[in-house]
GROMACS .gro file of C-alpha atoms in nm:
model
  122
    1MET     CA    1   3.529  -2.554 -16.600
    2ASP     CA    2   3.653  -2.365 -16.294
    3LYS     CA    3   3.903  -2.544 -16.072
    4ILE     CA    4   3.751  -2.574 -15.725
    5SER     CA    5   4.071  -2.500 -15.535
    6GLU     CA    6   4.110  -2.176 -15.732
    7LEU     CA    7   3.755  -2.072 -15.647
    8LEU     CA    8   3.815  -2.145 -15.279
    9LYS     CA    9   4.122  -1.919 -15.271
   10SER     CA   10   3.907  -1.607 -15.295
   11GLY     CA   11   3.890  -1.383 -14.990
   12ASP     CA   12   4.037  -1.453 -14.649
   13MET     CA   13   3.947  -1.628 -14.324
   14ARG     CA   14   3.691  -1.357 -14.242
   15THR     CA   15   3.489  -1.428 -14.558
   16ASP     CA   16   3.305  -1.721 -14.709
   17GLY     CA   17   3.491  -1.670 -15.035
   18ASN     CA   18   3.319  -1.867 -15.308
   19ALA     CA   19   3.213  -2.151 -15.076
   20ASP     CA   20   2.844  -2.124 -15.170
   21GLN     CA   21   2.930  -2.124 -15.540
   22VAL     CA   22   3.152  -2.431 -15.495
   23ALA     CA   23   2.877  -2.610 -15.302
   24GLU     CA   24   2.635  -2.531 -15.584
   25LEU     CA   25   2.880  -2.670 -15.843
   26VAL     CA   26   2.919  -2.993 -15.646
   27LEU     CA   27   2.546  -3.030 -15.587
   28LYS     CA   28   2.486  -2.994 -15.960
   29ASP     CA   29   2.768  -3.234 -16.053
   30THR     CA   30   2.841  -3.469 -15.764
   31LYS     CA   31   3.152  -3.605 -15.939
   32ARG     CA   32   3.318  -3.276 -15.844
   33LEU     CA   33   3.309  -3.383 -15.480
   34THR     CA   34   3.633  -3.571 -15.556
   35GLU     CA   35   3.786  -3.235 -15.643
   36LEU     CA   36   3.652  -3.061 -15.331
   37LEU     CA   37   3.744  -3.317 -15.064
   38PRO     CA   38   4.124  -3.292 -15.106
   39CYS     CA   39   4.090  -2.917 -15.040
   40LEU     CA   40   4.026  -3.007 -14.675
   41ASP     CA   41   4.391  -3.113 -14.657
   42HIS     CA   42   4.531  -2.815 -14.848
   43PRO     CA   43   4.822  -2.633 -14.681
   44ASP     CA   44   4.647  -2.298 -14.741
   45SER     CA   45   4.419  -2.235 -14.442
   46VAL     CA   46   4.187  -2.012 -14.649
   47ILE     CA   47   4.124  -2.292 -14.897
   48ARG     CA   48   4.060  -2.537 -14.611
   49ALA     CA   49   3.819  -2.298 -14.439
   50HIS     CA   50   3.623  -2.227 -14.755
   51ALA     CA   51   3.620  -2.598 -14.846
   52ALA     CA   52   3.483  -2.677 -14.500
   53HIS     CA   53   3.210  -2.417 -14.548
   54ALA     CA   54   3.117  -2.565 -14.887
   55ILE     CA   55   3.102  -2.913 -14.734
   56GLU     CA   56   2.874  -2.786 -14.460
   57VAL     CA   57   2.637  -2.643 -14.724
   58ILE     CA   58   2.643  -2.973 -14.914
   59ALA     CA   59   2.574  -3.164 -14.590
   60ARG     CA   60   2.267  -2.947 -14.533
   61GLU     CA   61   2.130  -3.016 -14.881
   62LYS     CA   62   2.245  -3.373 -14.951
   63PRO     CA   63   2.404  -3.528 -14.643
   64ASP     CA   64   2.400  -3.874 -14.800
   65LEU     CA   65   2.672  -3.759 -15.045
   66LEU     CA   66   2.917  -3.719 -14.759
   67VAL     CA   67   2.839  -4.015 -14.533
   68VAL     CA   68   3.120  -4.224 -14.686
   69GLU     CA   69   3.360  -3.944 -14.590
   70THR     CA   70   3.262  -3.942 -14.222
   71ARG     CA   71   3.607  -4.040 -14.093
   72ARG     CA   72   3.778  -3.774 -14.305
   73LEU     CA   73   3.541  -3.507 -14.175
   74ILE     CA   74   3.586  -3.623 -13.816
   75LEU     CA   75   3.963  -3.600 -13.854
   76ARG     CA   76   3.930  -3.238 -13.969
   77ALA     CA   77   3.679  -3.161 -13.694
   78GLU     CA   78   3.922  -3.291 -13.434
   79SER     CA   79   4.256  -3.177 -13.563
   80ASP     CA   80   4.251  -2.876 -13.792
   81ALA     CA   81   4.456  -2.585 -13.659
   82TYR     CA   82   4.178  -2.339 -13.738
   83PRO     CA   83   3.856  -2.329 -13.533
   84ILE     CA   84   3.648  -2.222 -13.834
   85VAL     CA   85   3.735  -2.547 -14.011
   86ARG     CA   86   3.657  -2.755 -13.701
   87TRP     CA   87   3.327  -2.570 -13.660
   88HIS     CA   88   3.214  -2.625 -14.020
   89MET     CA   89   3.306  -2.994 -13.996
   90ALA     CA   90   3.107  -3.031 -13.673
   91MET     CA   91   2.808  -2.868 -13.839
   92ALA     CA   92   2.840  -3.100 -14.140
   93LEU     CA   93   2.857  -3.406 -13.914
   94GLY     CA   94   2.541  -3.293 -13.738
   95HIS     CA   95   2.358  -3.272 -14.070
   96MET     CA   96   2.490  -3.611 -14.179
   97ALA     CA   97   2.412  -3.807 -13.861
   98GLY     CA   98   2.052  -3.871 -13.962
   99LYS     CA   99   2.164  -4.042 -14.282
  100MET     CA  100   2.411  -4.280 -14.120
  101LYS     CA  101   2.337  -4.645 -14.045
  102ASP     CA  102   2.533  -4.601 -13.723
  103ALA     CA  103   2.551  -4.241 -13.609
  104ASN     CA  104   2.760  -4.325 -13.302
  105LEU     CA  105   3.081  -4.230 -13.481
  106ALA     CA  106   2.947  -3.882 -13.560
  107ALA     CA  107   2.784  -3.848 -13.218
  108ASP     CA  108   3.109  -3.930 -13.039
  109ALA     CA  109   3.298  -3.679 -13.253
  110LEU     CA  110   3.039  -3.410 -13.187
  111LEU     CA  111   3.042  -3.474 -12.814
  112GLY     CA  112   3.420  -3.441 -12.826
  113ARG     CA  113   3.383  -3.097 -12.985
  114LEU     CA  114   3.212  -2.981 -12.665
  115LYS     CA  115   3.561  -2.987 -12.513
  116ASP     CA  116   3.722  -2.798 -12.801
  117THR     CA  117   3.959  -2.518 -12.705
  118SER     CA  118   3.760  -2.273 -12.917
  119PRO     CA  119   3.428  -2.128 -12.798
  120LEU     CA  120   3.327  -2.105 -13.166
  121VAL     CA  121   3.351  -2.482 -13.204
  122ARG     CA  122   3.193  -2.562 -12.867
   0.00000   0.00000   0.00000
């Protein structure tokens, strides 16, 4: 079985790396989400960016898988040093909002992204 963090290392910040492949692995075996989520906190910005992309893909397909991780995703959306990570997290939160009992948390975080320093995130 491929280690998710190794798959996410592929490429650089200008590529998606293996993010789609990782999302597919997690969607097929949701237990692997526990391997993907820590990659959002990885010191390597490429791994974080590709993990964020994979999470966005998962949020599009099965947003309910990520609802319990809302606070973690909001933290990344608000604080990651790289706009691409913040952007993917904002997109994921948007996909998840419809599956939340109380979407105010996600809505507040998304409204906050309108003031982000990066035009990409805004």
